[in-house]
Amino acid sequence: MKVVLLSTYELGRQPFSLASPAAWLRAQGHDVTVADLAVSPFPIAQIRDAQLVAFHLPMHTATRLALKWMERSRKENPSAQLCAYGLYAPLNAELLHSHGVQSIIGGEFEQALVDLAGGAAPSTVTPLDRLTFIPPDRSSLSPLTRYASLVTPDGLRVVGATEATRGCKHLCRHCPVVPVYQGAFRVVQAGVVLADIRSQVEAGASHITFGDPDFFNGPAHAMKIVEALHRKFPAVSYDVTIKVEHLLKHRDLLPSLRDTNCAFVTSAVESIDDSVLAMLEKGHTRRDFIETAGIFRDLGLVLNPTFITFTPWTTRSSYRELLKTLNELDLVDQTSPIQLAIRLLITANSRLLELDDVRRVARPFETHLLAHPWRHADPSVDALARQAMHIVDLEQKAGASRRDIFQRLWTLCADGERLPENFTLLPRTAVPYLNEPWYC
């Protein structure tokens, strides 16, 4: 069968989610075209000749972008079967069906795509089977130099990306992983991960991003991989995402992350308000975050915190407190500006809708937004959110530094309180970061 696999946005990474199913399908003799539309053109000729066109939908932005390409695919080839796979596929099944999608796959998608290409009837499935993976086939994807780079004091590094696990054992209310995996997580075998890394290093990568929702869901598996990575490629750096809860629980492993060339650790802090953290069921407290920041500072590790800045519980004073805390913890340069402007996204089937506070402000699901729109009880907070996003968007496009953008955001809510006089001095050390400005 002639199959086209398409991606629209994957955080500036070369998609594992195209390379992995491409390898599975090609191993069964299928003719596979892959195209990441974030960096390459829509493959019209291959679409017109395809029998199956499958879109990977890992997140909100990717799904919204995919809708127009689904319409284009139907126009170019009305007889092709359309499929959507990934976290946001089952969350938006009704909308996707209205755009001509016949098959929807959540969870572990490789075998399900093989079955579909092999003649299985169109359906909506969320398989969570433990798969035996094979090395991804990245041979026909755009080169790594077309994707986001790692910014370091010594210049830009070419970035590769892989996955060691999928899903998550935790049930945070706001997370899109939860409705699909329901507390399960699955591993990609270490040999496959290392083979994938090797192929990307040979293609020029000097940094690897692990796309796992939480790298320490399986800490022994995780450390086996990064220790082997460091032995084989000691000059290659990497970054991972780990919950605050896990960073404290497995603090004994943090020196090993540092010693194996971990450039930074992303952690979804989300809020510094304990009541909000409890409602989100994050599993950590404000004090835990502050303790974690101190551990990282003492170890010389870079912590890259992420936040859901504007929620139904945000106030002008709580926003100022967040900025003040980041400055006190010396995390201004480690925090991507977009993290100071993100607004809570309420997806279909979100556990947030279990909360009375959320139900009171949320409006009915709007398919064109892929979300339940909501308004803050205090209109001035919504205005603050709009102003913050405008500043971040405008200043990032102008090339402003993180510290300069932070200072502009501070003026929105300072109410006369001044930043320390030495705030405008250059940071003591340059912080490595990926130059992809968006997040979700």
XYZ file of N, CA, C and O in Angstrom, residues 228-385:
632
model
N 24.797 5.059 28.722
C 25.319 4.480 27.479
C 25.557 5.564 26.431
O 26.561 5.522 25.695
N 24.662 6.535 26.361
C 24.847 7.657 25.441
C 26.159 8.368 25.734
O 26.937 8.687 24.818
N 26.430 8.617 26.995
C 27.646 9.350 27.358
C 28.910 8.524 27.079
O 29.933 9.086 26.676
N 28.826 7.217 27.300
C 29.997 6.375 26.996
C 30.307 6.388 25.505
O 31.474 6.465 25.099
N 29.270 6.289 24.677
C 29.472 6.191 23.236
C 29.786 7.544 22.604
O 30.591 7.640 21.677
N 29.133 8.597 23.119
C 29.273 9.923 22.514
C 29.468 10.960 23.627
O 28.559 11.736 23.929
N 30.629 10.985 24.266
C 30.835 11.848 25.437
C 30.680 13.342 25.154
O 30.434 14.116 26.076
N 30.811 13.758 23.896
C 30.686 15.188 23.569
C 29.244 15.595 23.310
O 28.942 16.793 23.189
N 28.357 14.618 23.219
C 26.952 14.913 22.922
C 26.205 15.243 24.211
O 26.249 14.481 25.183
N 25.520 16.365 24.225
C 24.693 16.745 25.367
C 23.251 16.304 25.131
O 22.899 15.841 24.043
N 22.426 16.464 26.155
C 21.015 16.073 26.019
C 20.168 16.868 27.001
O 20.680 17.515 27.920
N 18.849 16.843 26.792
C 17.925 17.415 27.762
C 16.753 16.463 27.948
O 16.432 15.666 27.056
N 16.117 16.554 29.114
C 15.007 15.673 29.471
C 13.931 16.468 30.199
O 14.165 17.594 30.639
N 12.756 15.870 30.338
C 11.653 16.449 31.099
C 11.340 15.547 32.287
O 11.130 14.341 32.110
N 11.318 16.128 33.489
C 11.101 15.337 34.707
C 10.257 16.147 35.688
O 10.499 17.339 35.911
N 9.267 15.509 36.320
C 8.426 16.146 37.327
C 9.244 16.572 38.552
O 10.217 15.916 38.924
N 8.804 17.669 39.183
C 9.426 18.089 40.437
C 9.398 16.946 41.445
O 10.383 16.667 42.141
N 8.262 16.273 41.530
C 8.112 15.138 42.452
C 9.201 14.094 42.236
O 9.800 13.574 43.185
N 9.491 13.779 40.980
C 10.507 12.771 40.670
C 11.921 13.299 40.889
O 12.823 12.548 41.247
N 12.119 14.594 40.648
C 13.450 15.172 40.871
C 13.836 15.065 42.339
O 15.004 14.830 42.676
N 12.868 15.240 43.229
C 13.151 15.097 44.660
C 13.251 13.633 45.076
O 14.140 13.254 45.847
N 12.351 12.806 44.561
C 12.364 11.396 44.919
C 13.655 10.714 44.472
O 14.190 9.839 45.176
N 14.154 11.123 43.315
C 15.361 10.497 42.755
C 16.525 11.482 42.723
O 17.326 11.487 41.795
N 16.625 12.291 43.755
C 17.683 13.308 43.786
C 19.073 12.678 43.744
O 20.033 13.333 43.312
N 19.180 11.420 44.185
C 20.481 10.750 44.129
C 20.957 10.510 42.703
O 22.153 10.281 42.473
N 20.036 10.589 41.722
C 20.419 10.390 40.322
C 20.831 11.690 39.635
O 21.402 11.643 38.537
N 20.553 12.814 40.252
C 20.805 14.090 39.589
C 22.290 14.337 39.306
O 22.632 14.864 38.233
N 23.214 13.975 40.213
C 24.631 14.140 39.853
C 25.020 13.336 38.603
O 25.862 13.785 37.816
N 24.368 12.194 38.406
C 24.662 11.397 37.205
C 24.152 12.086 35.945
O 24.765 11.987 34.882
N 23.007 12.782 36.054
C 22.557 13.567 34.903
C 23.600 14.623 34.551
O 23.973 14.791 33.381
N 24.067 15.337 35.561
C 25.097 16.364 35.328
C 26.347 15.754 34.705
O 26.888 16.286 33.725
N 26.778 14.626 35.242
C 28.042 14.033 34.805
C 27.954 13.363 33.448
O 28.985 13.072 32.829
N 26.729 13.097 32.969
C 26.572 12.509 31.634
C 26.222 13.573 30.591
O 25.764 13.253 29.500
N 26.441 14.852 30.945
C 26.326 15.955 29.985
C 24.885 16.377 29.712
O 24.544 16.744 28.591
N 24.052 16.340 30.753
C 22.694 16.865 30.626
C 22.766 18.392 30.605
O 23.248 19.018 31.552
N 22.294 18.996 29.516
C 22.375 20.453 29.366
C 21.354 21.163 30.232
O 21.623 22.231 30.788
N 20.148 20.607 30.340
C 19.124 21.170 31.210
C 18.012 20.153 31.398
O 17.854 19.215 30.623
N 17.234 20.365 32.458
C 16.066 19.548 32.759
C 14.835 20.436 32.751
O 14.767 21.424 33.480
N 13.864 20.109 31.907
C 12.589 20.811 31.894
C 11.676 20.180 32.941
O 11.599 18.959 33.057
N 10.998 21.015 33.723
C 10.074 20.487 34.721
C 8.806 21.329 34.725
O 8.862 22.560 34.779
N 7.668 20.655 34.642
C 6.375 21.339 34.586
C 5.964 21.750 35.996
O 5.201 21.061 36.673
N 6.461 22.878 36.443
C 6.145 23.392 37.769
C 4.682 23.829 37.818
O 3.974 23.617 38.788
N 4.225 24.497 36.774
C 2.851 24.941 36.532
C 2.411 26.120 37.393
O 1.829 27.073 36.905
N 2.676 26.075 38.714
C 2.233 27.154 39.602
C 3.109 27.158 40.846
O 3.738 26.147 41.178
N 3.136 28.299 41.543
C 3.813 28.345 42.848
C 2.785 28.544 43.966
O 3.143 28.843 45.103
N 1.517 28.351 43.630
C 0.417 28.462 44.596
C -0.003 27.046 44.997
O -0.450 26.262 44.154
N 0.128 26.723 46.274
C -0.153 25.353 46.719
C -1.591 24.934 46.462
O -1.864 23.761 46.165
N -2.537 25.851 46.574
C -3.930 25.478 46.329
C -4.146 25.121 44.864
O -4.889 24.181 44.545
N -3.520 25.851 43.952
C -3.627 25.539 42.526
C -2.944 24.214 42.224
O -3.474 23.373 41.490
N -1.766 24.008 42.782
C -1.048 22.747 42.565
C -1.872 21.561 43.046
O -1.879 20.498 42.412
N -2.586 21.734 44.156
C -3.433 20.649 44.667
C -4.578 20.364 43.705
O -4.920 19.204 43.453
N -5.197 21.421 43.163
C -6.294 21.206 42.222
C -5.810 20.544 40.933
O -6.524 19.735 40.336
N -4.601 20.875 40.503
C -4.042 20.241 39.303
C -3.505 18.834 39.586
O -3.164 18.109 38.652
N -3.420 18.483 40.871
C -2.877 17.181 41.298
C -1.477 16.971 40.742
O -1.144 15.905 40.207
N -0.630 17.992 40.924
C 0.732 17.935 40.410
C 1.654 17.063 41.247
O 2.705 16.620 40.768
N 1.341 16.851 42.505
C 2.191 16.001 43.327
C 3.382 16.714 43.933
O 4.280 16.064 44.478
N 3.424 18.052 43.851
C 4.484 18.802 44.515
C 3.915 20.097 45.064
O 2.776 20.470 44.765
N 4.710 20.762 45.884
C 4.306 22.014 46.502
C 5.264 23.134 46.101
O 6.305 22.883 45.479
N 4.901 24.351 46.480
C 5.808 25.493 46.268
C 7.164 25.221 46.916
O 8.216 25.471 46.321
N 7.126 24.724 48.152
C 8.379 24.452 48.860
C 9.212 23.412 48.111
O 10.441 23.522 48.043
N 8.555 22.409 47.527
C 9.281 21.393 46.750
C 9.998 22.030 45.564
O 11.145 21.674 45.240
N 9.315 22.954 44.884
C 9.935 23.633 43.746
C 11.147 24.438 44.191
O 12.218 24.382 43.565
N 11.000 25.172 45.278
C 12.116 25.979 45.772
C 13.282 25.085 46.182
O 14.448 25.384 45.889
N 12.963 23.956 46.831
C 14.022 23.015 47.213
C 14.722 22.456 45.978
O 15.958 22.345 45.939
N 13.942 22.107 44.963
C 14.520 21.565 43.734
C 15.434 22.585 43.059
O 16.529 22.242 42.596
N 14.989 23.839 43.014
C 15.816 24.885 42.418
C 17.148 25.005 43.153
O 18.207 25.200 42.530
N 17.112 24.885 44.467
C 18.342 24.947 45.249
C 19.269 23.777 44.969
O 20.494 23.950 44.867
N 18.702 22.581 44.861
C 19.510 21.395 44.545
C 20.195 21.572 43.193
O 21.394 21.285 43.041
N 19.454 22.038 42.213
C 20.028 22.240 40.882
C 21.140 23.284 40.915
O 22.186 23.110 40.283
N 20.912 24.363 41.640
C 21.927 25.409 41.731
C 23.209 24.861 42.363
O 24.321 25.120 41.878
N 23.053 24.068 43.426
C 24.223 23.508 44.108
C 24.976 22.509 43.226
O 26.208 22.406 43.301
N 24.228 21.767 42.397
C 24.855 20.765 41.530
C 25.431 21.357 40.253
O 26.201 20.690 39.559
N 25.023 22.578 39.928
C 25.456 23.140 38.656
C 24.644 22.623 37.488
O 25.099 22.668 36.339
N 23.425 22.140 37.761
C 22.497 21.716 36.714
C 21.557 22.871 36.368
O 21.235 23.688 37.231
N 21.098 22.919 35.135
C 20.170 23.959 34.706
C 18.744 23.429 34.789
O 18.414 22.406 34.188
N 17.899 24.127 35.543
C 16.479 23.792 35.639
C 15.697 24.727 34.722
O 15.828 25.960 34.812
N 14.883 24.146 33.843
C 14.065 24.911 32.899
C 12.600 24.733 33.298
O 11.946 23.795 32.865
N 12.073 25.631 34.145
C 10.696 25.449 34.626
C 9.672 25.895 33.593
O 9.889 26.846 32.841
N 8.535 25.206 33.565
C 7.419 25.616 32.723
C 6.204 25.872 33.610
O 6.083 25.312 34.707
N 5.296 26.721 33.118
C 4.168 27.154 33.937
C 2.885 27.232 33.120
O 2.917 27.414 31.904
N 1.759 27.065 33.809
C 0.459 27.478 33.275
C 0.149 28.765 34.017
O -0.394 28.762 35.121
N 0.531 29.875 33.428
C 0.555 31.136 34.158
C -0.832 31.669 34.466
O -1.100 32.137 35.576
N -1.717 31.615 33.478
C -3.041 32.209 33.652
C -4.096 31.109 33.743
O -4.334 30.370 32.784
N -4.692 31.013 34.927
C -5.725 30.020 35.234
C -6.917 30.755 35.846
O -6.843 31.957 36.127
N -8.015 30.060 36.100
C -9.139 30.720 36.779
C -8.787 31.243 38.163
O -9.535 32.047 38.736
N -7.650 30.801 38.734
C -7.259 31.207 40.080
C -6.167 32.272 40.085
O -5.762 32.725 41.147
N -5.674 32.662 38.935
C -4.619 33.674 38.862
C -5.171 35.046 39.253
O -6.289 35.413 38.888
N -4.378 35.793 39.997
C -4.691 37.190 40.295
C -3.497 38.041 39.867
O -2.415 37.527 39.577
N -3.715 39.332 39.838
C -2.615 40.239 39.507
C -1.460 40.072 40.503
O -0.289 40.029 40.119
N -1.806 39.920 41.767
C -0.761 39.765 42.789
C -0.064 38.419 42.688
O 1.143 38.321 42.921
N -0.800 37.350 42.323
C -0.145 36.041 42.197
C 0.787 36.017 40.988
O 1.819 35.344 41.009
N 0.428 36.763 39.928
C 1.330 36.862 38.776
C 2.608 37.587 39.182
O 3.720 37.153 38.844
N 2.470 38.673 39.913
C 3.650 39.390 40.392
C 4.489 38.499 41.312
O 5.727 38.514 41.248
N 3.832 37.699 42.140
C 4.553 36.799 43.049
C 5.344 35.750 42.271
O 6.461 35.387 42.660
N 4.776 35.262 41.163
C 5.508 34.312 40.333
C 6.777 34.957 39.791
O 7.875 34.375 39.873
N 6.646 36.156 39.227
C 7.821 36.831 38.682
C 8.852 37.111 39.785
O 10.064 36.915 39.589
N 8.374 37.550 40.924
C 9.271 37.849 42.043
C 10.029 36.592 42.491
O 11.239 36.635 42.746
N 9.320 35.469 42.555
C 9.946 34.212 42.985
C 10.996 33.749 41.985
O 12.087 33.297 42.371
N 10.687 33.842 40.702
C 11.670 33.445 39.690
C 12.932 34.290 39.787
O 14.051 33.779 39.635
N 12.772 35.565 40.049
C 13.943 36.418 40.197
C 14.738 36.044 41.447
O 15.970 35.955 41.413
N 14.029 35.799 42.554
C 14.715 35.436 43.806
C 15.461 34.113 43.674
O 16.520 33.935 44.296
N 14.921 33.190 42.879
C 15.557 31.881 42.694
C 16.591 31.896 41.575
O 17.169 30.851 41.253
N 16.836 33.064 40.990
C 17.792 33.212 39.899
C 17.431 32.318 38.712
O 18.273 31.654 38.108
N 16.115 32.309 38.376
C 15.629 31.471 37.280
C 15.093 32.290 36.104
O 14.470 31.731 35.206
N 15.334 33.589 36.088
C 14.828 34.417 34.996
C 15.404 33.966 33.668
O 14.680 33.815 32.667
N 16.707 33.725 33.621
C 17.345 33.348 32.360
C 17.073 31.905 31.974
O 17.246 31.526 30.820
N 16.644 31.088 32.914
C 16.312 29.694 32.628
C 14.881 29.513 32.155
O 14.518 28.427 31.704
N 14.057 30.540 32.276
C 12.628 30.414 31.983
C 12.305 31.020 30.634
O 12.515 32.225 30.424
N 11.775 30.209 29.723
C 11.374 30.720 28.419
C 10.254 31.738 28.586
O 9.298 31.504 29.332
N 10.333 32.895 27.921
C 9.304 33.934 28.104
C 7.879 33.451 27.865
O 6.949 33.923 28.527
N 7.689 32.517 26.936
C 6.331 32.056 26.662
C 5.706 31.436 27.901
O 4.482 31.442 28.074
N 6.544 30.907 28.804
C 6.023 30.295 30.023
C 5.387 31.319 30.962
O 4.673 30.956 31.895
N 5.639 32.589 30.721
C 5.074 33.644 31.556
C 3.831 34.254 30.934
O 3.337 35.284 31.393
N 3.307 33.586 29.893
C 2.114 34.105 29.224
C 1.115 33.019 28.848
O 0.059 33.316 28.300
N 1.421 31.773 29.140
C 0.546 30.661 28.738
C -0.752 30.669 29.547
O -0.752 30.871 30.760
N -1.846 30.427 28.846
C -3.178 30.394 29.453
C -3.658 28.941 29.508
O -3.406 28.160 28.592
N -4.342 28.583 30.565
C -4.834 27.221 30.755
C -5.675 26.777 29.558
O -6.591 27.483 29.131
N -5.362 25.610 29.036
C -6.110 25.029 27.923
C -6.976 23.899 28.469
O -6.476 22.954 29.087
N -8.271 23.988 28.231
C -9.207 22.959 28.706
C -9.646 22.150 27.500
O -10.485 22.578 26.702
N -9.058 20.985 27.334
C -9.344 20.150 26.179
C -10.602 19.313 26.401
O -11.141 19.243 27.505
N -11.035 18.666 25.346
C -12.132 17.707 25.477
C -11.726 16.603 26.453
O -10.576 16.167 26.466
N -12.653 16.181 27.284
C -12.435 15.083 28.241
C -11.387 15.403 29.305
O -10.878 14.506 29.963
N -11.071 16.677 29.481
C -10.077 17.045 30.481
C -10.604 16.800 31.883
O -11.767 17.078 32.193
N -9.734 16.317 32.759
C -10.107 16.139 34.163
C -10.303 17.472 34.876
O -10.845 17.506 35.990
N -9.892 18.572 34.253
C -10.158 19.883 34.840
C -11.657 20.111 35.023
O -12.083 20.826 35.946
N -12.451 19.503 34.156
C -13.899 19.703 34.204
C -14.541 19.013 35.408
O -15.738 19.164 35.649
N -13.743 18.286 36.182
C -14.232 17.726 37.437
C -14.353 18.809 38.514
O -15.018 18.604 39.535
N -13.699 19.956 38.294
C -13.634 21.005 39.303
C -14.773 22.010 39.128
O -14.988 22.528 38.033
N -15.456 22.326 40.211
C -16.539 23.306 40.155
C -16.031 24.654 39.659
O -16.710 25.336 38.876
N -14.841 25.066 40.131
C -14.282 26.360 39.724
C -14.108 26.446 38.212
O -14.291 27.514 37.616
N -13.726 25.338 37.604
C -13.508 25.323 36.154
C -14.840 25.289 35.420
O -15.048 26.019 34.442
N -15.750 24.465 35.889
C -17.057 24.386 35.226
C -17.780 25.733 35.241
O -18.533 26.063 34.332
N -17.541 26.529 36.299
C -18.211 27.825 36.397
C -17.744 28.805 35.323
O -18.513 29.665 34.889
N -16.483 28.693 34.898
C -15.957 29.668 33.931
C -15.877 29.110 32.513
O -15.760 29.876 31.556
N -15.936 27.783 32.373
C -15.775 27.171 31.053
C -17.072 27.235 30.255
O -18.155 27.012 30.784
N -16.945 27.517 28.983
C -18.078 27.505 28.072
C -18.091 26.177 27.318
O -17.143 25.399 27.386
N -19.148 25.873 26.588
C -19.197 24.610 25.838
C -18.006 24.473 24.878
O -17.454 25.463 24.390
N -17.648 23.243 24.622
C -16.516 22.937 23.740
C -16.752 23.544 22.362
O -17.837 23.434 21.798
N -15.731 24.212 21.850
C -15.800 24.800 20.516
C -14.807 24.086 19.609
O -13.594 24.128 19.854
N -15.332 23.438 18.589
C -14.487 22.579 17.765
C -13.404 23.347 17.035
O -12.299 22.836 16.842
N -13.688 24.591 16.628
C -12.669 25.327 15.890
C -11.507 25.746 16.785
O -10.409 26.030 16.305
N -11.737 25.757 18.112
C -10.676 26.068 19.072
C -10.039 24.809 19.644
O -8.980 24.885 20.275
N -10.701 23.667 19.460
C -10.261 22.389 20.070
C -10.188 22.516 21.585
O -9.335 21.906 22.234
N -11.075 23.289 22.166
C -10.993 23.533 23.602
C -12.316 24.107 24.105
O -13.164 24.554 23.329
N -12.460 24.091 25.435
C -13.534 24.820 26.100
C -13.019 26.229 26.376
O -12.108 26.409 27.196
N -13.544 27.259 25.709
C -13.108 28.611 26.043
C -13.548 28.973 27.457
O -14.534 28.441 27.957
N -12.790 29.845 28.099
C -13.166 30.263 29.447
C -12.756 31.715 29.672
O -11.847 32.227 29.026
N -13.473 32.343 30.588
C -13.177 33.715 30.968
C -12.935 33.769 32.464
O -13.654 33.131 33.248
N -11.944 34.544 32.843
C -11.665 34.741 34.258
C -12.792 35.550 34.896
O -13.403 36.406 34.249
N -13.060 35.274 36.156
C -14.094 36.034 36.866
C -13.735 37.513 36.965
O -14.624 38.366 37.068
N -12.445 37.815 36.911
C -11.970 39.201 36.941
C -11.482 39.573 35.545
O -10.422 39.106 35.115
N -12.208 40.392 34.802
C -11.802 40.730 33.439
C -10.405 41.340 33.346
O -9.737 41.219 32.319
N -9.938 41.984 34.412
C -8.615 42.601 34.367
C -7.510 41.554 34.273
O -6.431 41.827 33.738
N -7.775 40.334 34.780
C -6.766 39.271 34.671
C -6.688 38.771 33.235
O -5.598 38.507 32.709
N -7.830 38.654 32.571
C -7.799 38.293 31.155
C -7.071 39.359 30.346
O -6.332 39.059 29.412
N -7.277 40.623 30.694
C -6.571 41.709 30.002
C -5.071 41.607 30.243
O -4.260 41.809 29.314
N -4.683 41.279 31.473
C -3.273 41.090 31.793
C -2.682 39.954 30.969
O -1.562 40.063 30.445
N -3.423 38.872 30.818
C -2.958 37.728 30.027
C -2.735 38.130 28.573
O -1.737 37.737 27.950
